[in-house]
mmCIF file of C-alpha atoms and ligand atoms in Angstrom:
data_model
loop_
_atom_site.group_PDB
_atom_site.id
_atom_site.type_symbol
_atom_site.label_atom_id
_atom_site.label_comp_id
_atom_site.label_asym_id
_atom_site.label_seq_id
_atom_site.Cartn_x
_atom_site.Cartn_y
_atom_site.Cartn_z
ATOM 1 C CA MET G 1317 -19.949 11.982 14.384
ATOM 2 C CA ARG G 1318 -16.284 10.050 14.120
ATOM 3 C CA GLU G 1319 -14.251 12.964 12.174
ATOM 4 C CA THR G 1320 -11.719 15.111 14.273
ATOM 5 C CA LEU G 1321 -10.555 18.009 13.003
ATOM 6 C CA ARG G 1322 -6.383 17.377 13.106
ATOM 7 C CA GLU G 1323 -5.199 20.645 12.317
ATOM 8 C CA ALA G 1324 -1.847 19.435 13.435
ATOM 9 C CA VAL G 1325 -0.745 17.045 10.395
ATOM 10 C CA ASP G 1326 -3.838 18.301 7.926
ATOM 11 C CA ASP G 1327 -3.965 21.914 8.190
ATOM 12 C CA SER G 1328 -0.645 22.009 6.904
ATOM 13 C CA PRO G 1329 0.182 23.748 3.590
ATOM 14 C CA ALA G 1330 1.833 20.961 2.053
ATOM 15 C CA ALA G 1331 -1.623 18.544 2.810
ATOM 16 C CA THR G 1332 -3.856 21.141 1.691
ATOM 17 C CA ALA G 1333 -1.422 23.235 -1.054
ATOM 18 C CA GLY G 1334 -3.107 23.329 -4.219
ATOM 19 C CA LEU G 1335 -6.496 22.804 -3.711
ATOM 20 C CA THR G 1336 -9.347 25.668 -4.416
ATOM 21 C CA TYR G 1337 -12.573 26.342 -2.968
ATOM 22 C CA PRO G 1338 -15.080 28.057 -5.851
ATOM 23 C CA PHE G 1339 -17.353 29.002 -3.634
ATOM 24 C CA ALA G 1340 -16.446 32.245 -1.611
ATOM 25 C CA SER G 1341 -19.305 31.415 1.043
ATOM 26 C CA ALA G 1342 -21.117 28.325 2.518
ATOM 27 C CA PRO G 1343 -25.358 28.427 2.808
ATOM 28 C CA LYS G 1344 -26.756 28.887 6.126
ATOM 29 C CA PRO G 1345 -28.574 25.990 7.856
ATOM 30 C CA GLY G 1346 -32.230 26.608 6.200
ATOM 31 C CA ASP G 1347 -30.048 28.000 2.824
ATOM 32 C CA ALA G 1348 -29.392 26.147 -0.299
ATOM 33 C CA LEU G 1349 -26.822 27.303 -2.759
ATOM 34 C CA SER G 1350 -26.145 25.735 -6.615
ATOM 35 C CA VAL G 1351 -23.042 24.466 -7.036
ATOM 36 C CA ALA G 1352 -23.559 22.689 -10.686
ATOM 37 C CA PRO G 1353 -26.990 22.112 -12.957
ATOM 38 C CA GLY G 1354 -29.957 21.177 -10.986
ATOM 39 C CA VAL G 1355 -26.982 19.974 -7.887
ATOM 40 C CA MET G 1356 -28.033 22.520 -4.325
ATOM 41 C CA TRP G 1357 -25.666 22.606 -1.426
ATOM 42 C CA LEU G 1358 -27.187 23.071 1.852
ATOM 43 C CA ARG G 1359 -25.725 22.540 5.321
ATOM 44 C CA MET G 1360 -26.771 21.598 9.259
ATOM 45 C CA PRO G 1361 -25.414 22.505 12.163
ATOM 46 C CA LEU G 1362 -23.397 19.819 14.683
ATOM 47 C CA PRO G 1363 -22.977 19.527 18.305
ATOM 48 C CA PHE G 1364 -19.282 19.322 18.629
ATOM 49 C CA THR G 1365 -16.818 22.111 18.628
ATOM 50 C CA GLY G 1366 -14.402 20.264 16.350
ATOM 51 C CA LEU G 1367 -17.090 19.791 13.787
ATOM 52 C CA ASN G 1368 -19.622 22.077 13.666
ATOM 53 C CA HIS G 1369 -21.344 21.236 10.436
ATOM 54 C CA ILE G 1370 -22.492 18.835 7.660
ATOM 55 C CA ASN G 1371 -22.840 19.675 4.032
ATOM 56 C CA LEU G 1372 -25.817 18.085 2.025
ATOM 57 C CA TRP G 1373 -26.559 17.514 -1.198
ATOM 58 C CA ALA G 1374 -30.140 18.173 -2.853
ATOM 59 C CA LEU G 1375 -30.271 16.825 -6.507
ATOM 60 C CA GLU G 1376 -33.201 18.285 -9.048
ATOM 61 C CA ASP G 1377 -34.859 15.020 -10.151
ATOM 62 C CA GLY G 1378 -38.054 15.107 -11.939
ATOM 63 C CA ALA G 1379 -40.871 16.739 -10.316
ATOM 64 C CA GLY G 1380 -38.987 16.305 -6.774
ATOM 65 C CA TRP G 1381 -35.804 16.242 -5.140
ATOM 66 C CA THR G 1382 -33.070 13.620 -4.709
ATOM 67 C CA LEU G 1383 -31.288 14.112 -1.105
ATOM 68 C CA VAL G 1384 -27.688 12.956 -0.225
ATOM 69 C CA ASP G 1385 -27.038 12.648 3.498
ATOM 70 C CA THR G 1386 -29.836 14.012 5.884
ATOM 71 C CA GLY G 1387 -27.841 15.431 9.258
ATOM 72 C CA MET G 1388 -27.880 14.213 12.861
ATOM 73 C CA GLN G 1389 -31.460 13.987 14.507
ATOM 74 C CA THR G 1390 -31.727 16.951 16.606
ATOM 75 C CA THR G 1391 -34.551 19.327 16.844
ATOM 76 C CA ASP G 1392 -32.879 22.041 15.109
ATOM 77 C CA THR G 1393 -31.552 19.545 12.684
ATOM 78 C CA ALA G 1394 -35.843 19.046 12.017
ATOM 79 C CA ALA G 1395 -36.546 22.806 11.806
ATOM 80 C CA HIS G 1396 -33.970 23.440 9.438
ATOM 81 C CA TRP G 1397 -35.153 20.412 7.284
ATOM 82 C CA GLN G 1398 -38.604 22.344 7.265
ATOM 83 C CA GLN G 1399 -36.955 25.856 6.488
ATOM 84 C CA VAL G 1400 -35.111 24.256 3.610
ATOM 85 C CA LEU G 1401 -37.830 21.871 2.007
ATOM 86 C CA THR G 1402 -40.156 24.981 2.074
ATOM 87 C CA GLY G 1403 -38.098 27.622 1.171
ATOM 88 C CA PRO G 1404 -35.024 27.827 -1.205
ATOM 89 C CA LEU G 1405 -36.249 23.845 -2.391
ATOM 90 C CA GLY G 1406 -39.813 25.297 -3.249
ATOM 91 C CA GLY G 1407 -41.673 22.978 -1.357
ATOM 92 C CA ARG G 1408 -40.728 19.974 -4.043
ATOM 93 C CA PRO G 1409 -40.907 16.678 -2.519
ATOM 94 C CA VAL G 1410 -38.473 14.854 -1.466
ATOM 95 C CA THR G 1411 -38.408 11.763 -3.763
ATOM 96 C CA ARG G 1412 -35.451 9.791 -2.535
ATOM 97 C CA VAL G 1413 -32.965 9.668 -0.114
ATOM 98 C CA ILE G 1414 -29.629 8.563 -0.333
ATOM 99 C CA CYS G 1415 -26.662 8.133 2.577
ATOM 100 C CA THR G 1416 -23.133 7.946 1.557
ATOM 101 C CA HIS G 1417 -22.610 6.159 5.365
ATOM 102 C CA MET G 1418 -24.095 4.900 8.427
ATOM 103 C CA HIS G 1419 -22.914 7.704 10.803
ATOM 104 C CA PRO G 1420 -25.822 9.947 12.910
ATOM 105 C CA ASP G 1421 -24.496 13.562 10.936
ATOM 106 C CA HIS G 1422 -25.271 11.106 7.653
ATOM 107 C CA MET G 1423 -28.288 8.807 8.677
ATOM 108 C CA GLY G 1424 -29.334 10.404 11.058
ATOM 109 C CA MET G 1425 -32.314 11.871 9.702
ATOM 110 C CA ALA G 1426 -33.095 8.960 6.734
ATOM 111 C CA GLY G 1427 -36.396 7.298 8.661
ATOM 112 C CA TRP G 1428 -37.620 11.047 9.483
ATOM 113 C CA LEU G 1429 -37.007 12.061 6.029
ATOM 114 C CA THR G 1430 -38.400 9.066 4.383
ATOM 115 C CA ARG G 1431 -41.410 8.570 6.449
ATOM 116 C CA GLN G 1432 -42.598 12.535 6.076
ATOM 117 C CA TYR G 1433 -42.585 12.058 2.168
ATOM 118 C CA ASP G 1434 -42.984 8.508 1.969
ATOM 119 C CA CYS G 1435 -39.935 7.369 -0.270
ATOM 120 C CA ARG G 1436 -37.154 5.146 -0.213
ATOM 121 C CA LEU G 1437 -33.863 5.064 1.699
ATOM 122 C CA TRP G 1438 -31.204 3.983 -1.116
ATOM 123 C CA ALA G 1439 -27.908 2.795 0.879
ATOM 124 C CA THR G 1440 -25.047 0.152 0.190
ATOM 125 C CA ARG G 1441 -25.947 -3.245 2.121
ATOM 126 C CA LEU G 1442 -23.047 -3.059 4.514
ATOM 127 C CA GLU G 1443 -24.176 0.944 5.518
ATOM 128 C CA TYR G 1444 -27.579 0.131 5.900
ATOM 129 C CA LEU G 1445 -27.032 -3.025 8.103
ATOM 130 C CA THR G 1446 -24.233 -1.401 10.214
ATOM 131 C CA CYS G 1447 -26.592 1.253 11.014
ATOM 132 C CA ARG G 1448 -29.262 -1.145 12.411
ATOM 133 C CA VAL G 1449 -26.409 -2.642 14.560
ATOM 134 C CA LEU G 1450 -25.284 0.233 16.201
ATOM 135 C CA VAL G 1451 -28.967 1.046 16.606
ATOM 136 C CA ALA G 1452 -29.527 -1.862 18.126
ATOM 137 C CA ASP G 1453 -26.906 -1.185 20.795
ATOM 138 C CA THR G 1454 -29.029 1.671 22.669
ATOM 139 C CA GLY G 1455 -30.508 0.341 25.783
ATOM 140 C CA ARG G 1456 -28.120 -2.711 26.483
ATOM 141 C CA GLU G 1457 -24.906 -2.797 28.981
ATOM 142 C CA ALA G 1458 -21.533 -2.464 27.620
ATOM 143 C CA PRO G 1459 -20.586 -6.003 26.397
ATOM 144 C CA PRO G 1460 -17.546 -7.810 28.019
ATOM 145 C CA ASP G 1461 -16.224 -7.812 24.598
ATOM 146 C CA GLY G 1462 -16.325 -3.874 24.586
ATOM 147 C CA LEU G 1463 -14.057 -3.882 27.826
ATOM 148 C CA ARG G 1464 -11.800 -6.120 27.084
ATOM 149 C CA PHE G 1465 -10.682 -4.317 24.367
ATOM 150 C CA TYR G 1466 -10.266 -0.762 25.638
ATOM 151 C CA GLN G 1467 -8.653 -2.796 28.760
ATOM 152 C CA SER G 1468 -5.973 -4.292 26.408
ATOM 153 C CA ALA G 1469 -5.017 -0.855 24.979
ATOM 154 C CA GLY G 1470 -4.069 0.596 28.054
ATOM 155 C CA TRP G 1471 -7.324 1.959 29.845
ATOM 156 C CA ASP G 1472 -7.599 2.611 33.225
ATOM 157 C CA GLU G 1473 -11.008 2.196 35.697
ATOM 158 C CA PRO G 1474 -11.993 5.746 35.620
ATOM 159 C CA ALA G 1475 -12.163 5.519 31.345
ATOM 160 C CA LEU G 1476 -13.477 2.325 31.432
ATOM 161 C CA ALA G 1477 -16.407 3.203 33.632
ATOM 162 C CA SER G 1478 -16.978 6.263 30.885
ATOM 163 C CA TYR G 1479 -17.483 3.927 28.181
ATOM 164 C CA LYS G 1480 -19.679 1.885 30.685
ATOM 165 C CA ALA G 1481 -21.673 4.784 31.181
ATOM 166 C CA ARG G 1482 -21.358 6.041 27.045
ATOM 167 C CA PHE G 1483 -22.273 2.756 25.735
ATOM 168 C CA GLY G 1484 -25.077 2.630 23.169
ATOM 169 C CA GLY G 1485 -24.516 6.700 22.739
ATOM 170 C CA PHE G 1486 -25.158 5.960 18.861
ATOM 171 C CA GLY G 1487 -28.778 5.025 18.459
ATOM 172 C CA LYS G 1488 -29.791 8.493 20.194
ATOM 173 C CA ALA G 1489 -28.463 10.399 17.494
ATOM 174 C CA VAL G 1490 -30.190 8.609 14.248
ATOM 175 C CA TYR G 1491 -34.278 8.348 14.004
ATOM 176 C CA ALA G 1492 -35.987 4.859 13.829
ATOM 177 C CA LEU G 1493 -34.566 3.787 10.357
ATOM 178 C CA PRO G 1494 -37.216 2.649 7.255
ATOM 179 C CA ASP G 1495 -37.225 -1.586 8.337
ATOM 180 C CA SER G 1496 -36.605 -1.762 4.584
ATOM 181 C CA TYR G 1497 -33.896 -0.022 1.897
ATOM 182 C CA ARG G 1498 -33.120 -0.226 -1.747
ATOM 183 C CA ARG G 1499 -29.507 -1.081 -2.166
ATOM 184 C CA ILE G 1500 -26.631 0.556 -4.259
ATOM 185 C CA VAL G 1501 -23.893 -1.458 -5.647
ATOM 186 C CA ASP G 1502 -20.463 -0.349 -6.515
ATOM 187 C CA GLY G 1503 -20.304 0.819 -10.171
ATOM 188 C CA GLU G 1504 -23.957 0.544 -10.561
ATOM 189 C CA ASP G 1505 -25.388 3.999 -12.335
ATOM 190 C CA LEU G 1506 -27.993 5.663 -10.764
ATOM 191 C CA ALA G 1507 -30.213 7.929 -12.908
ATOM 192 C CA ILE G 1508 -31.054 10.769 -11.211
ATOM 193 C CA GLY G 1509 -32.340 14.232 -12.745
ATOM 194 C CA GLY G 1510 -31.742 12.473 -16.114
ATOM 195 C CA ARG G 1511 -28.145 12.250 -15.454
ATOM 196 C CA PRO G 1512 -26.437 8.789 -14.571
ATOM 197 C CA TRP G 1513 -24.387 8.778 -11.409
ATOM 198 C CA ARG G 1514 -22.131 6.029 -10.983
ATOM 199 C CA ALA G 1515 -21.823 4.637 -7.538
ATOM 200 C CA VAL G 1516 -17.854 4.689 -6.546
ATOM 201 C CA VAL G 1517 -17.589 2.602 -2.733
ATOM 202 C CA GLY G 1518 -14.713 3.246 -0.704
ATOM 203 C CA ARG G 1519 -14.076 1.283 2.838
ATOM 204 C CA GLY G 1520 -12.000 1.935 5.689
ATOM 205 C CA HIS G 1521 -14.256 5.414 7.366
ATOM 206 C CA SER G 1522 -16.674 3.245 7.592
ATOM 207 C CA PRO G 1523 -17.505 -0.481 5.548
ATOM 208 C CA GLU G 1524 -19.236 0.499 2.418
ATOM 209 C CA HIS G 1525 -19.227 4.114 1.986
ATOM 210 C CA LEU G 1526 -20.528 5.876 -0.827
ATOM 211 C CA CYS G 1527 -19.254 8.261 -3.106
ATOM 212 C CA LEU G 1528 -21.324 9.412 -6.670
ATOM 213 C CA TYR G 1529 -19.760 10.273 -9.888
ATOM 214 C CA CYS G 1530 -21.349 12.422 -12.473
ATOM 215 C CA ALA G 1531 -19.405 12.584 -15.429
ATOM 216 C CA GLU G 1532 -21.677 14.824 -17.469
ATOM 217 C CA LEU G 1533 -21.260 17.442 -14.931
ATOM 218 C CA GLY G 1534 -17.938 16.675 -13.874
ATOM 219 C CA VAL G 1535 -18.958 16.517 -10.216
ATOM 220 C CA LEU G 1536 -18.008 13.582 -7.285
ATOM 221 C CA ILE G 1537 -20.334 13.667 -4.104
ATOM 222 C CA SER G 1538 -17.759 12.413 -1.434
ATOM 223 C CA GLY G 1539 -19.107 12.389 1.642
ATOM 224 C CA ASP G 1540 -16.580 11.633 4.229
ATOM 225 C CA GLN G 1541 -13.953 9.241 1.997
ATOM 226 C CA VAL G 1542 -12.306 12.510 0.659
ATOM 227 C CA LEU G 1543 -12.477 15.675 2.720
ATOM 228 C CA PRO G 1544 -10.198 18.824 1.815
ATOM 229 C CA ARG G 1545 -8.818 20.169 5.333
ATOM 230 C CA ILE G 1546 -9.542 17.363 7.854
ATOM 231 C CA THR G 1547 -8.385 13.566 7.489
ATOM 232 C CA SER G 1548 -11.208 11.235 7.959
ATOM 233 C CA ASN G 1549 -11.398 8.992 11.154
ATOM 234 C CA VAL G 1550 -9.863 5.204 10.290
ATOM 235 C CA SER G 1551 -10.874 3.147 13.744
ATOM 236 C CA VAL G 1552 -10.519 0.254 14.591
ATOM 237 C CA PHE G 1553 -13.929 -0.935 17.138
ATOM 238 C CA PRO G 1554 -14.493 -3.640 19.701
ATOM 239 C CA THR G 1555 -16.757 -5.880 17.406
ATOM 240 C CA GLU G 1556 -13.675 -6.595 15.080
ATOM 241 C CA PRO G 1557 -10.547 -6.092 17.031
ATOM 242 C CA GLU G 1558 -8.326 -7.513 14.092
ATOM 243 C CA ALA G 1559 -9.595 -5.683 11.490
ATOM 244 C CA ASN G 1560 -7.352 -3.319 9.465
ATOM 245 C CA PRO G 1561 -9.096 -0.520 7.887
ATOM 246 C CA LEU G 1562 -6.261 1.888 7.033
ATOM 247 C CA GLU G 1563 -5.193 -0.603 4.181
ATOM 248 C CA GLU G 1564 -8.485 -0.212 3.095
ATOM 249 C CA TRP G 1565 -8.653 3.314 3.240
ATOM 250 C CA LEU G 1566 -5.641 3.366 1.661
ATOM 251 C CA GLU G 1567 -6.927 0.891 -1.398
ATOM 252 C CA SER G 1568 -9.592 3.010 -1.745
ATOM 253 C CA LEU G 1569 -7.978 6.315 -1.896
ATOM 254 C CA ALA G 1570 -6.387 5.254 -4.451
ATOM 255 C CA SER G 1571 -8.680 3.358 -6.718
ATOM 256 C CA ILE G 1572 -11.075 6.441 -6.412
ATOM 257 C CA GLY G 1573 -8.180 8.854 -8.010
ATOM 258 C CA GLU G 1574 -8.252 5.717 -10.972
ATOM 259 C CA ARG G 1575 -12.164 5.825 -11.238
ATOM 260 C CA VAL G 1576 -12.677 9.415 -11.084
ATOM 261 C CA PRO G 1577 -10.652 12.247 -13.063
ATOM 262 C CA ASP G 1578 -8.618 14.724 -11.371
ATOM 263 C CA ASP G 1579 -10.995 17.122 -13.068
ATOM 264 C CA VAL G 1580 -14.176 17.120 -10.951
ATOM 265 C CA LEU G 1581 -15.547 19.208 -8.692
ATOM 266 C CA VAL G 1582 -15.483 17.718 -5.307
ATOM 267 C CA LEU G 1583 -18.432 18.036 -2.927
ATOM 268 C CA PRO G 1584 -16.905 16.939 0.578
ATOM 269 C CA SER G 1585 -19.779 16.404 3.420
ATOM 270 C CA HIS G 1586 -17.416 18.546 5.566
ATOM 271 C CA ASN G 1587 -15.222 21.681 4.944
ATOM 272 C CA GLU G 1588 -16.341 23.204 1.547
ATOM 273 C CA PRO G 1589 -16.457 22.469 -2.024
ATOM 274 C CA PHE G 1590 -13.217 21.863 -3.869
ATOM 275 C CA ARG G 1591 -10.722 21.332 -6.979
ATOM 276 C CA GLY G 1592 -7.507 19.507 -6.733
ATOM 277 C CA LEU G 1593 -8.678 15.804 -6.106
ATOM 278 C CA HIS G 1594 -5.838 13.935 -7.471
ATOM 279 C CA ARG G 1595 -3.232 16.061 -5.315
ATOM 280 C CA ARG G 1596 -5.866 15.642 -2.347
ATOM 281 C CA LEU G 1597 -5.610 11.615 -2.459
ATOM 282 C CA ALA G 1598 -1.983 11.874 -2.870
ATOM 283 C CA ALA G 1599 -1.557 13.956 0.574
ATOM 284 C CA LEU G 1600 -4.254 12.077 2.617
ATOM 285 C CA ILE G 1601 -2.365 8.450 1.790
ATOM 286 C CA SER G 1602 1.271 9.802 1.793
ATOM 287 C CA GLY G 1603 0.309 11.506 5.590
ATOM 288 C CA HIS G 1604 -0.838 7.795 6.808
ATOM 289 C CA GLU G 1605 2.359 6.421 5.258
ATOM 290 C CA GLN G 1606 4.528 8.735 7.088
ATOM 291 C CA ARG G 1607 2.389 8.225 10.527
ATOM 292 C CA LEU G 1608 3.288 4.505 9.734
ATOM 293 C CA VAL G 1609 6.391 5.022 9.574
ATOM 294 C CA ARG G 1610 6.801 7.047 12.597
ATOM 295 C CA MET G 1611 4.404 4.341 14.344
ATOM 296 C CA GLN G 1612 6.850 1.909 13.468
ATOM 297 C CA GLU G 1613 9.844 4.298 14.703
ATOM 298 C CA THR G 1614 8.442 5.049 18.059
ATOM 299 C CA LEU G 1615 7.999 1.275 18.377
ATOM 300 C CA ALA G 1616 11.421 0.766 19.004
ATOM 301 C CA LYS G 1617 10.577 -0.011 22.752
ATOM 302 C CA PRO G 1618 7.250 -1.735 23.428
ATOM 303 C CA LYS G 1619 4.262 0.420 24.066
ATOM 304 C CA ARG G 1620 0.993 0.310 25.002
ATOM 305 C CA VAL G 1621 -1.957 1.782 22.779
ATOM 306 C CA ILE G 1622 -1.878 4.399 24.597
ATOM 307 C CA ASP G 1623 1.739 5.053 24.448
ATOM 308 C CA VAL G 1624 1.252 5.935 21.172
ATOM 309 C CA PHE G 1625 -1.082 8.502 20.782
ATOM 310 C CA ASP G 1626 1.744 11.218 20.468
ATOM 311 C CA VAL G 1627 2.848 10.273 17.147
ATOM 312 C CA LEU G 1628 -1.105 11.103 15.669
ATOM 313 C CA PHE G 1629 -2.512 13.790 17.792
ATOM 314 C CA ARG G 1630 -0.174 16.633 18.446
ATOM 315 C CA ARG G 1631 -2.442 17.662 21.310
ATOM 316 C CA ARG G 1632 -3.338 15.663 24.403
ATOM 317 C CA VAL G 1633 -5.769 13.103 24.090
ATOM 318 C CA GLY G 1634 -8.759 14.207 27.044
ATOM 319 C CA ALA G 1635 -11.396 11.634 28.188
ATOM 320 C CA ASP G 1636 -13.758 13.094 25.309
ATOM 321 C CA MET G 1637 -11.614 12.071 22.356
ATOM 322 C CA LEU G 1638 -10.183 8.436 24.075
ATOM 323 C CA ILE G 1639 -12.514 6.297 21.822
ATOM 324 C CA MET G 1640 -11.621 8.113 18.646
ATOM 325 C CA ALA G 1641 -7.820 8.154 19.659
ATOM 326 C CA THR G 1642 -7.470 4.610 20.411
ATOM 327 C CA GLY G 1643 -9.751 3.301 17.671
ATOM 328 C CA GLU G 1644 -7.223 5.932 15.256
ATOM 329 C CA SER G 1645 -4.077 4.363 17.410
ATOM 330 C CA VAL G 1646 -5.191 0.323 16.572
ATOM 331 C CA ALA G 1647 -5.953 1.111 13.259
ATOM 332 C CA HIS G 1648 -2.182 2.306 12.369
ATOM 333 C CA LEU G 1649 -0.666 -0.621 14.839
ATOM 334 C CA ASN G 1650 -2.748 -3.325 13.285
ATOM 335 C CA CYS G 1651 -1.652 -2.303 9.207
ATOM 336 C CA LEU G 1652 1.621 -2.606 10.841
ATOM 337 C CA ILE G 1653 1.237 -6.134 12.312
ATOM 338 C CA ALA G 1654 -0.340 -6.734 8.821
ATOM 339 C CA ARG G 1655 2.290 -5.988 6.615
ATOM 340 C CA GLN G 1656 4.557 -7.888 9.620
ATOM 341 C CA LEU G 1657 6.279 -4.476 10.551
ATOM 342 C CA ALA G 1658 5.242 -4.671 14.028
ATOM 343 C CA VAL G 1659 4.396 -8.160 16.619
ATOM 344 C CA ARG G 1660 1.437 -7.630 19.602
ATOM 345 C CA GLU G 1661 1.945 -9.234 22.802
ATOM 346 C CA LEU G 1662 -0.561 -9.716 25.752
ATOM 347 C CA ASP G 1663 0.905 -9.340 29.342
ATOM 348 C CA ALA G 1664 -0.597 -11.014 32.199
ATOM 349 C CA ALA G 1665 -2.631 -8.267 32.869
ATOM 350 C CA GLY G 1666 -4.392 -9.030 29.427
ATOM 351 C CA VAL G 1667 -2.687 -5.571 28.059
ATOM 352 C CA ALA G 1668 -1.330 -5.277 24.838
ATOM 353 C CA TRP G 1669 2.041 -4.422 24.171
ATOM 354 C CA TYR G 1670 3.598 -3.847 20.344
ATOM 355 C CA ARG G 1671 7.047 -3.572 19.371
ATOM 356 C CA ARG G 1672 8.668 -3.215 15.967
ATOM 357 C CA THR G 1673 9.698 -6.512 14.078
HETATM 358 ZN ZN1 ZN P 819 -18.465 9.655 9.096
#
């Protein structure tokens, strides 16, 4: 839900050079494709123009299936689940639902699946709890903290009015979560289908994002932490205006490179399975570092958040992209501040101006 296509930066040949895609085609919704022993690739549609699908994984686990991620709550997704579970997955029961992170395209149908099969949701603690917090915003009015955050970024009245009108949308895309879950901890080995899968946690895109690495199969389920053709959204939100998710994101990418070997088959949540993990990690890191340099250069003259969008986005930022563009821009600005390369000053109207040091 919070990804965006950034072809301007990441579809460039340089950023994706050297990656290979071993599968000629993706499964259609309702279908399944074997990508490794006991590992099935599923796809569900997403109702976005830029990002129209999510990949999910079904792992053979004894008599049933462990599912990894669930799709967004829509009637389409429910119908495709029925189809794939009774068809290609052979009508065997779902014994466990694992979610890589809390975004609605990943956790949206977790409550529906776990109730249907009377099984548990497994997730890291911050993903489960953060999802419950965000779902609880549905039905509330936009809080003053949120309005202050976007007003300080330089938003005009119509943009603030649209934020108010759309506040709480997250919960509409998530089926009622289970009221308890099984916590997954970084470094833990989960036994799935008789094989150990190592929990590798990253931060920055979401607070405690889970990847699963199976050394025996040479497979990494990477979630949104490593995508081959898109850069995952790394954003600051009004609940934590001083957060520095970009530094966390960069540290996480480096850490994955140390913990997971280069020769794995990477199973990402968007685009297609690929090989070339370390090359992709290096390209993602250097892409952000280059954007940080450009961001600092543009701050030779003081700028507001809405004045720096062109550093990150080649396309004009429309109303539908404003939250995401603001969040990503603040993430880069906060990272520069933490590195003592920029400062932020509020003017009399409460608008923040950034300048390089
Ligand atoms: Zn995500």
